Amino acid sequence: MQKTCARCTQQFEITDEDLSFYDKVSPIVAGKKLPIPPPTLCPVCRQRRRLAFRNERSLYLRKCDLCAKEIVSSFSPDKPYTVYCPPCWWSDKWDSAAYGMDYDFNKPFFKQFEQLLIKTPRLSLTSDPKAVENNCSYINFAGNSKNCYMVFDSDFNEDSYYSDVLKHSKNCIDCSYTQKSEKCYQCVDCTGCYNLNYSQDCTSCSDSYFLKNCKGSQNCIMSSNLTRKQYYILNAPHTKEEYFKFLEGMELGKQSSVQKFTQKLSEHVLKYPHKYRHSLNTENCSGDYIFNAKNCHDCYNVAEAQDLKYCDSLFRANDCMDVSSFGEKIEKVYESGTVGINGFHIIFSYIIVDGNSELLYCYDARTSKNCFGCVSTLRGKYRILNKQYTQEQYEELLPKIIDHMQKTGEWGESMPIELSSYGYNETIAQEYYPLTKEQAQKIGAKWKDADEKSRYHGPKVELPDEIKDAPQDITSKILTCVSCQKNYKIIPQELDFYKKNTIPVPVNCVDCRHKARIVLRTPRHLYPSACTKCAAPIQTTYFPKRPETVYCEKCYLAEVY
């Protein structure tokens, strides 16, 4: 079935397998199936809409609306929502059922849901209840961590800063999609590494600098596609003495040197083939960064997964479609975001964390079941618009509501982008599908203008080129990003890391550093192409006109191993 996207007017396909999935996840209430119709938006516009509900990195100071203490929040003070700090939100001082509303059949559902979003208390940051006591006040969509600062979409970390999608790691700074690593700096998509710096797509590497696509290597510099090597420079073997003499001569404590070698690495890696996708142990899959998976199509950053389509950032997920983050142990989830840890049959919902099932159109639910249109629900059951019902009342009312939504054209549509609590430019949608303010507003999204009144207008601080010349009081200064002119600071723990590891103080703010890492990854878009060596057809995220040499898996493995 060919359809035209209601937003971008592009043609997209609904397959027989898609229709079977919609039928499979259609809710059954009191023995009656309530069919979900096919989507009206194309896969890209659906993902853009999902990501526009997820603000990871834009944090603000405001007051908790219950205890009045100053807190860190993903909601800026000018937003109309009631916001509680974690201790208050998780306490028994309030109950979301107290904000329950009767369903009004004279109004569209989404209008009623918007009212509930505004008045029901929201959690200031999506983190675990012990984040503050574990010295992790400035983390979001993260948990089970200690002494972390400005870390996002991450778990089980310690003494780490300015990173995203960091898992089970320690003493890491400015890393993305990195796990089980320690003492790493500016690493992207690295696993099981130690003291690795300025590197990407590396596994089990240590004491090295400026590596790409390397495995099991140590004491290597400026190299690509190495496997179990030591003392390599520019992909050539050297003696131990030659290696350390070269390393000393690099003067990596200087910002100018780091910039020079970063550029040199980007040129050097073009001499070596790139695998058409990052994957391992997959069967019948398409996308990128797919590991231990089967039947996953157009998916990105998924592992231990089966039977997924149009999904990203999921782990241990089965039988899902159109789901973004974080997906640990979920099944039968459709058109939802930030769903994870034992989630089952979740539809059109966001921030559904830890032991939820049978939820429709819910926002921020914990350990809840059989709820429709609820906000900030903790241990809720048989609730509609936060109002408590008996099982019999719930099963009688819900089909009537869905019948009403069919008449208003709302049933089967995910929450419209207008209901997002954030400006489009505050969310990760802006990372993957950037828009101008005018373009965002044209599709109904909000926009957050910069607060120029709070910008620092004092004298600019000149940073020394070399870390040994950085004074200790730099941590009390307000610095200016050389790229975007925004202000940023260096925290004492961060400066200590730089001095111990001979790393220059960054001249860019945390957001520009994050953007520079994300640009290193290929976009979430598949292109039909051919292996440069054997001409076999491939689907790859490398745009055909990019300068990289791209091999199919067979040719790549023959070259590297």
XYZ file of C-alpha atoms in Angstrom:
561
model
C 0.000 0.000 0.000
C 1.435 3.380 -1.045
C 0.552 6.441 1.016
C 1.372 10.130 0.864
C 2.754 11.677 4.037
C 0.299 14.202 5.446
C 3.190 16.468 6.459
C 6.012 16.296 3.908
C 3.928 14.813 1.012
C 6.589 12.151 0.347
C 5.396 8.711 -0.732
C 5.901 5.851 1.735
C 4.917 2.205 1.833
C 2.718 0.263 4.231
C 3.548 -3.436 3.789
C 1.426 -6.469 4.611
C 3.800 -7.108 7.529
C 3.106 -3.585 8.810
C -0.637 -4.184 8.666
C -0.176 -7.453 10.573
C 1.765 -5.588 13.251
C -0.935 -2.899 13.649
C -3.478 -5.684 14.054
C -1.275 -7.473 16.601
C -0.855 -4.401 18.850
C -4.448 -3.192 18.561
C -5.821 -3.110 22.123
C -8.421 -5.616 23.242
C -10.850 -4.289 25.825
C -13.517 -6.542 27.370
C -12.872 -9.065 24.612
C -13.311 -6.549 21.783
C -10.427 -5.565 19.506
C -10.058 -1.834 18.808
C -8.158 -1.744 15.479
C -5.297 0.717 15.025
C -5.289 2.273 11.528
C -2.082 2.743 9.466
C -0.108 5.951 10.152
C -0.665 9.100 8.113
C 2.960 10.302 8.391
C 6.035 8.787 6.734
C 8.690 7.067 8.910
C 10.958 10.139 8.964
C 8.184 12.524 10.015
C 7.072 10.020 12.654
C 10.564 9.874 14.122
C 10.893 13.663 14.020
C 7.646 13.912 15.993
C 8.829 11.367 18.598
C 12.194 13.040 19.108
C 10.508 16.428 19.561
C 9.144 15.131 22.886
C 12.608 14.358 24.284
C 14.659 17.164 25.812
C 17.894 15.632 27.042
C 20.384 18.465 27.171
C 18.633 21.798 27.770
C 18.676 22.296 31.543
C 17.518 25.267 33.608
C 17.345 26.523 37.167
C 13.846 26.994 38.593
C 11.981 26.378 41.843
C 10.191 23.183 42.799
C 6.471 23.947 42.900
C 6.038 21.889 46.066
C 9.036 22.503 48.346
C 10.095 25.815 46.711
C 13.771 24.797 46.640
C 15.881 25.816 43.658
C 16.310 22.840 41.350
C 17.731 21.805 37.984
C 15.028 21.018 35.444
C 14.449 20.266 31.784
C 11.529 22.713 31.988
C 12.566 26.364 31.749
C 10.956 28.722 34.305
C 8.763 30.362 31.657
C 6.943 27.135 30.842
C 3.388 26.776 32.226
C 3.852 23.382 33.873
C 3.838 22.359 37.519
C 7.291 20.899 38.180
C 8.475 18.932 41.225
C 12.020 18.015 42.237
C 12.753 14.246 42.433
C 12.373 13.958 46.240
C 8.958 15.639 46.093
C 7.762 13.848 42.955
C 8.619 10.430 44.362
C 7.157 11.212 47.795
C 3.689 10.388 49.162
C 2.886 14.108 49.551
C 0.731 14.057 46.439
C -1.139 11.687 44.111
C -1.633 12.207 40.405
C -5.169 10.792 40.748
C -6.089 14.026 42.548
C -5.751 15.775 39.182
C -8.130 13.374 37.460
C -10.594 14.705 34.889
C -13.864 13.385 33.516
C -13.674 12.643 29.815
C -15.567 15.304 27.840
C -17.117 13.905 24.661
C -17.705 17.444 23.414
C -13.969 18.140 23.121
C -11.151 16.467 21.184
C -9.062 14.136 23.321
C -5.768 15.932 22.682
C -7.211 19.218 23.992
C -8.199 17.511 27.223
C -4.843 15.779 27.480
C -3.070 19.131 27.079
C -4.974 20.468 30.102
C -3.818 17.473 32.122
C -0.204 17.981 31.007
C -0.260 21.546 32.282
C -1.790 20.987 35.703
C -0.379 17.599 36.757
C 3.032 17.845 38.502
C 5.918 16.795 36.279
C 9.277 15.354 37.292
C 11.994 17.993 36.862
C 14.511 15.553 35.382
C 14.178 11.980 34.210
C 16.624 10.345 36.601
C 16.494 7.919 39.487
C 15.339 9.015 42.991
C 18.908 8.921 44.367
C 20.442 11.196 41.736
C 20.802 14.187 44.064
C 22.342 12.267 46.962
C 24.729 10.581 44.523
C 25.977 13.993 43.372
C 24.268 13.752 39.999
C 21.965 16.781 40.016
C 22.836 17.723 36.427
C 22.024 14.465 34.613
C 18.924 13.670 32.575
C 17.469 10.436 31.192
C 20.166 8.801 33.282
C 20.474 6.837 36.485
C 22.384 4.470 38.747
C 25.372 6.797 38.647
C 27.694 8.602 41.037
C 29.531 11.921 40.757
C 28.421 12.649 37.201
C 27.785 16.051 35.625
C 26.037 16.925 32.360
C 25.643 13.273 31.415
C 22.609 12.304 29.339
C 20.849 9.113 28.255
C 23.341 7.140 30.329
C 23.417 4.601 33.150
C 25.785 2.962 35.629
C 28.597 5.523 35.432
C 30.955 7.159 37.888
C 33.064 10.330 37.859
C 32.118 11.170 34.267
C 31.179 14.451 32.601
C 29.742 15.966 29.406
C 28.803 12.657 27.794
C 25.779 10.982 26.265
C 24.817 7.323 25.800
C 27.574 6.381 28.233
C 27.079 3.017 29.935
C 28.946 1.199 32.719
C 31.919 3.560 32.507
C 34.191 5.545 34.802
C 36.307 8.686 34.499
C 35.176 9.538 30.980
C 34.716 13.030 29.531
C 33.170 14.152 26.241
C 32.234 10.657 25.087
C 29.233 9.436 23.088
C 27.855 5.913 22.616
C 30.656 4.500 24.760
C 30.350 1.651 27.234
C 32.388 -0.432 29.677
C 35.258 2.025 29.385
C 37.485 3.976 31.730
C 39.615 7.105 31.538
C 38.539 7.940 27.994
C 38.315 11.360 26.351
C 36.481 12.370 23.182
C 35.551 8.840 22.182
C 32.558 7.869 20.045
C 31.117 4.360 19.711
C 33.843 2.704 21.753
C 33.506 -0.375 23.974
C 35.769 -1.856 26.626
C 38.488 0.762 26.230
C 40.974 2.268 28.692
C 42.850 5.545 28.370
C 41.696 5.990 24.793
C 41.560 9.516 23.380
C 40.122 11.189 20.259
C 38.919 7.879 18.800
C 35.868 6.299 17.169
C 34.457 2.793 16.603
C 37.071 1.033 18.729
C 36.779 -2.073 20.898
C 39.154 -3.204 23.647
C 41.792 -0.582 22.849
C 44.012 1.146 25.398
C 46.659 3.834 25.865
C 46.116 5.143 22.344
C 45.266 8.333 20.460
C 43.360 9.170 17.279
C 42.148 5.703 16.259
C 39.302 4.645 13.959
C 37.804 1.160 13.600
C 40.431 -0.566 15.723
C 40.145 -3.679 17.906
C 42.291 -5.095 20.686
C 45.117 -2.632 20.094
C 47.281 -0.649 22.497
C 49.903 2.063 22.258
C 48.807 3.087 18.768
C 48.501 6.531 17.170
C 46.713 7.913 14.138
C 45.645 4.564 12.701
C 42.621 2.862 11.174
C 41.407 -0.749 10.908
C 44.012 -2.227 13.266
C 43.411 -5.559 14.990
C 45.536 -6.645 17.963
C 48.422 -4.295 17.185
C 50.886 -2.418 19.389
C 53.238 0.492 18.732
C 51.662 1.467 15.405
C 51.817 5.011 14.038
C 49.905 5.922 10.878
C 49.185 2.191 10.394
C 52.891 1.330 10.336
C 54.749 -0.708 13.017
C 57.388 0.988 15.167
C 59.650 0.059 18.028
C 58.627 0.943 21.550
C 61.281 3.642 21.689
C 60.174 5.177 18.370
C 56.554 5.145 19.517
C 57.095 7.035 22.756
C 59.454 9.513 21.117
C 56.760 10.286 18.522
C 54.082 10.553 21.225
C 56.155 13.048 23.177
C 56.759 15.099 20.071
C 53.003 15.354 19.382
C 52.658 17.791 22.317
C 49.072 16.741 22.972
C 48.823 19.107 25.907
C 48.408 21.914 23.360
C 45.055 22.761 21.812
C 46.756 23.663 18.533
C 48.352 20.212 18.361
C 45.063 18.413 19.042
C 43.358 20.367 16.279
C 46.183 19.544 13.875
C 46.089 15.806 14.552
C 42.286 15.700 14.506
C 42.373 17.046 10.969
C 45.197 14.691 10.059
C 43.204 11.673 11.273
C 40.159 12.655 9.193
C 42.398 12.663 6.111
C 44.275 9.476 7.040
C 41.182 7.277 7.524
C 40.086 7.961 3.938
C 42.953 5.748 2.792
C 41.273 2.699 4.332
C 37.947 0.985 3.620
C 34.881 1.480 5.814
C 32.410 -1.321 6.457
C 29.022 -0.470 4.959
C 27.425 -0.657 8.395
C 28.433 -1.204 12.003
C 26.993 -4.583 12.944
C 27.780 -7.949 14.449
C 25.851 -11.209 14.524
C 22.797 -10.027 12.623
C 20.279 -11.781 10.416
C 17.968 -10.013 7.956
C 18.646 -6.525 9.299
C 19.096 -3.033 7.856
C 20.230 0.239 9.395
C 23.380 0.934 11.402
C 24.922 0.025 14.746
C 22.983 -3.239 15.029
C 24.306 -6.042 17.234
C 22.983 -9.523 18.026
C 19.729 -8.893 16.202
C 17.299 -10.563 13.830
C 14.649 -9.102 11.519
C 15.340 -5.478 12.434
C 14.665 -3.106 9.549
C 15.654 0.552 9.224
C 16.885 0.483 12.820
C 19.750 2.319 14.512
C 21.649 1.612 17.735
C 19.818 -1.571 18.643
C 21.157 -4.690 20.344
C 19.805 -8.011 21.584
C 16.700 -7.338 19.495
C 14.282 -9.094 17.181
C 11.416 -8.106 14.877
C 11.796 -4.312 14.972
C 11.092 -1.652 12.370
C 11.830 2.087 12.349
C 13.333 1.895 15.853
C 16.366 3.530 17.429
C 18.320 3.247 20.672
C 16.745 0.021 21.936
C 18.215 -2.860 23.924
C 16.554 -6.223 24.465
C 13.467 -5.287 22.490
C 11.090 -7.528 20.560
C 8.147 -6.974 18.247
C 8.157 -3.163 18.168
C 7.684 -0.456 15.562
C 8.366 3.291 15.613
C 10.034 3.385 19.036
C 12.830 5.731 20.113
C 14.818 5.171 23.324
C 15.578 3.414 25.575
C 13.880 0.100 25.112
C 15.379 -2.264 27.655
C 13.239 -5.407 27.859
C 10.204 -4.158 25.941
C 7.708 -5.928 23.717
C 4.740 -4.952 21.525
C 5.431 -1.214 21.697
C 4.276 1.141 18.942
C 4.782 4.854 18.212
C 6.313 5.721 21.573
C 9.461 7.218 23.072
C 11.597 6.597 26.153
C 9.967 3.272 26.949
C 11.921 0.716 28.885
C 12.626 -1.814 31.613
C 9.931 -4.461 31.340
C 7.448 -2.515 29.220
C 4.702 -4.481 27.473
C 2.062 -3.316 24.995
C 2.670 0.436 25.197
C 1.085 2.571 22.456
C 1.345 6.309 21.638
C 3.128 7.092 24.924
C 6.266 8.787 26.278
C 8.553 8.307 29.296
C 7.101 4.946 30.286
C 9.689 3.577 32.703
C 9.959 0.435 34.795
C 7.289 -2.234 34.810
C 4.397 -0.793 32.775
C 1.891 -2.565 30.556
C -1.294 -1.955 28.565
C -0.921 1.824 28.338
C -2.463 4.124 25.721
C -1.626 7.809 25.237
C 0.202 8.161 28.567
C 3.027 10.490 29.572
C 5.464 9.620 32.362
C 4.185 6.408 33.911
C 5.928 4.198 36.460
C 4.786 0.691 37.415
C 1.323 1.283 35.958
C -1.116 -0.878 34.013
C -4.326 -0.412 32.036
C -4.280 3.375 31.840
C -5.404 5.762 29.127
C -4.453 9.414 28.710
C -2.660 9.668 32.046
C 0.170 11.956 33.197
C 2.742 11.331 35.960
C 1.153 8.065 37.019
C 2.902 6.061 39.726
C 1.484 2.588 40.404
C -1.726 3.520 38.594
C -4.294 1.022 37.365
C -7.565 1.473 35.454
C -7.241 5.243 35.159
C -8.471 7.540 32.389
C -7.178 11.116 32.331
C -5.763 10.303 35.796
C -9.231 9.579 37.207
C -9.605 6.245 38.991
C -12.163 3.707 37.737
C -13.048 0.118 38.503
C -12.054 -2.476 35.911
C -15.659 -2.745 34.736
C -16.034 1.043 34.414
C -12.696 1.312 32.574
C -13.571 -1.408 30.082
C -16.970 0.140 29.443
C -15.708 3.704 28.965
C -12.531 3.137 26.925
C -14.218 1.800 23.744
C -16.554 4.810 23.805
C -13.572 7.163 24.020
C -11.831 5.462 21.111
C -15.039 5.645 19.086
C -15.108 9.373 19.834
C -11.454 9.716 18.779
C -12.219 7.945 15.514
C -14.838 10.598 14.785
C -12.430 13.447 15.615
C -9.669 11.843 13.525
C -7.367 11.409 16.531
C -7.394 7.618 16.981
C -4.300 5.992 15.543
C -2.339 9.243 15.561
C 0.502 9.691 18.026
C 0.536 12.782 20.224
C 0.801 15.798 17.902
C 4.042 17.759 18.013
C 2.079 20.717 19.414
C 1.760 18.821 22.722
C 5.503 18.614 23.283
C 6.505 20.420 26.464
C 9.641 21.803 24.821
C 10.788 24.044 22.050
C 11.842 22.031 19.020
C 15.388 23.401 19.374
C 15.544 22.110 22.961
C 15.001 18.520 21.855
C 17.095 15.889 20.114
C 14.868 16.286 17.057
C 17.013 19.325 16.278
C 20.131 17.099 16.233
C 18.828 14.666 13.642
C 16.354 16.835 11.725
C 17.443 20.475 12.211
C 14.945 23.239 11.468
C 14.870 26.998 11.651
C 12.430 28.673 14.009
C 10.081 29.430 11.115
C 10.217 25.851 9.814
C 9.568 24.421 13.277
C 6.591 26.681 13.889
C 5.208 25.803 10.463
C 4.810 22.162 11.533
C 3.258 23.205 14.853
C 6.325 22.869 17.074
C 7.251 25.308 19.814
C 10.564 27.220 19.865
C 12.748 28.379 22.773
C 14.387 31.749 22.166
C 17.723 32.413 23.863
C 17.586 34.445 27.044
C 19.949 37.281 26.189
C 19.366 38.983 29.550
C 21.166 36.215 31.428
C 24.150 36.118 29.059
C 27.491 37.095 30.578
C 28.746 40.416 29.214
C 32.007 40.691 31.133
C 35.546 40.496 29.748
C 36.448 37.431 27.691
C 38.958 35.030 29.193
C 41.884 34.057 26.992
C 42.588 30.345 27.360
C 46.217 29.178 27.269
C 47.088 26.884 24.373
C 48.784 24.370 26.686
C 47.255 22.687 29.720
C 50.329 23.266 31.906
C 49.701 26.994 31.611
C 46.048 26.782 32.707
C 45.711 28.396 36.157
C 43.688 26.691 38.873
C 41.313 29.660 39.097
C 40.130 29.025 35.516
C 37.297 27.077 37.183
C 35.937 30.346 38.593
C 35.937 32.090 35.208
C 33.153 32.341 32.641
C 34.471 31.227 29.260
C 33.173 31.973 25.768
C 32.811 29.293 23.101
C 34.901 30.087 20.013
C 32.251 28.543 17.753
C 28.869 29.764 19.001
C 29.875 32.478 21.501
C 27.824 30.884 24.283
C 29.228 30.876 27.787
C 30.491 27.782 29.582
C 32.558 26.833 32.617
C 35.210 24.332 33.605
C 34.454 22.459 36.829
C 37.328 21.568 39.219
C 37.053 17.795 38.646
C 37.249 18.390 34.920
C 40.385 20.533 35.173
C 41.990 17.894 37.385
C 41.313 15.273 34.679
C 42.871 17.482 31.995
C 46.014 18.130 34.021
C 46.496 14.485 34.990
C 46.036 13.304 31.402
C 47.750 16.183 29.572
C 44.641 17.348 27.758
C 44.160 21.035 26.845
C 41.201 22.978 28.204
C 38.450 22.867 25.522
C 37.761 26.086 23.667
C 34.213 25.044 22.742
C 31.146 24.835 24.957
C 29.647 21.483 25.899
C 26.942 21.697 23.211
C 29.382 22.418 20.385
C 31.608 19.582 21.556
C 28.585 17.298 21.552
C 27.636 18.368 18.030
C 31.181 17.718 16.812
C 30.985 14.142 18.107
C 27.548 13.476 16.614
C 28.693 14.746 13.198
C 31.270 11.931 13.174
C 28.420 9.415 12.988
C 26.555 8.809 9.756
C 22.916 10.005 9.556
C 19.921 7.763 10.196
C 19.143 7.308 6.539
C 19.756 4.383 4.204
C 21.042 4.793 0.652
C 21.142 2.090 -2.041
C 24.761 1.697 -3.081
C 27.386 -0.853 -4.151
C 30.540 -2.229 -2.582
C 33.525 -0.294 -3.912
C 35.517 -3.508 -4.332
C 33.142 -6.215 -5.587
C 30.164 -4.077 -6.674
C 27.721 -6.126 -4.580
C 24.535 -4.152 -3.808
C 24.390 -2.729 -0.272
C 22.230 -0.427 1.799
C 24.362 1.981 3.758
C 24.206 5.195 5.753
C 27.178 6.480 3.758
C 25.840 8.846 1.124
C 27.162 7.622 -2.269
C 29.020 10.867 -2.959
C 30.890 10.857 0.361
C 34.679 10.430 0.119
C 34.908 7.176 2.126
C 35.656 3.871 0.434
C 32.784 1.592 1.492
C 33.033 -2.203 1.377
C 30.461 -4.914 1.893
C 31.006 -7.075 4.954
C 32.769 -9.890 3.103
C 35.269 -7.580 1.424
C 35.826 -5.546 4.572
C 36.599 -8.598 6.720
C 38.969 -9.965 4.093
C 40.839 -6.653 4.105
C 41.032 -6.135 7.863
C 41.615 -9.652 9.161
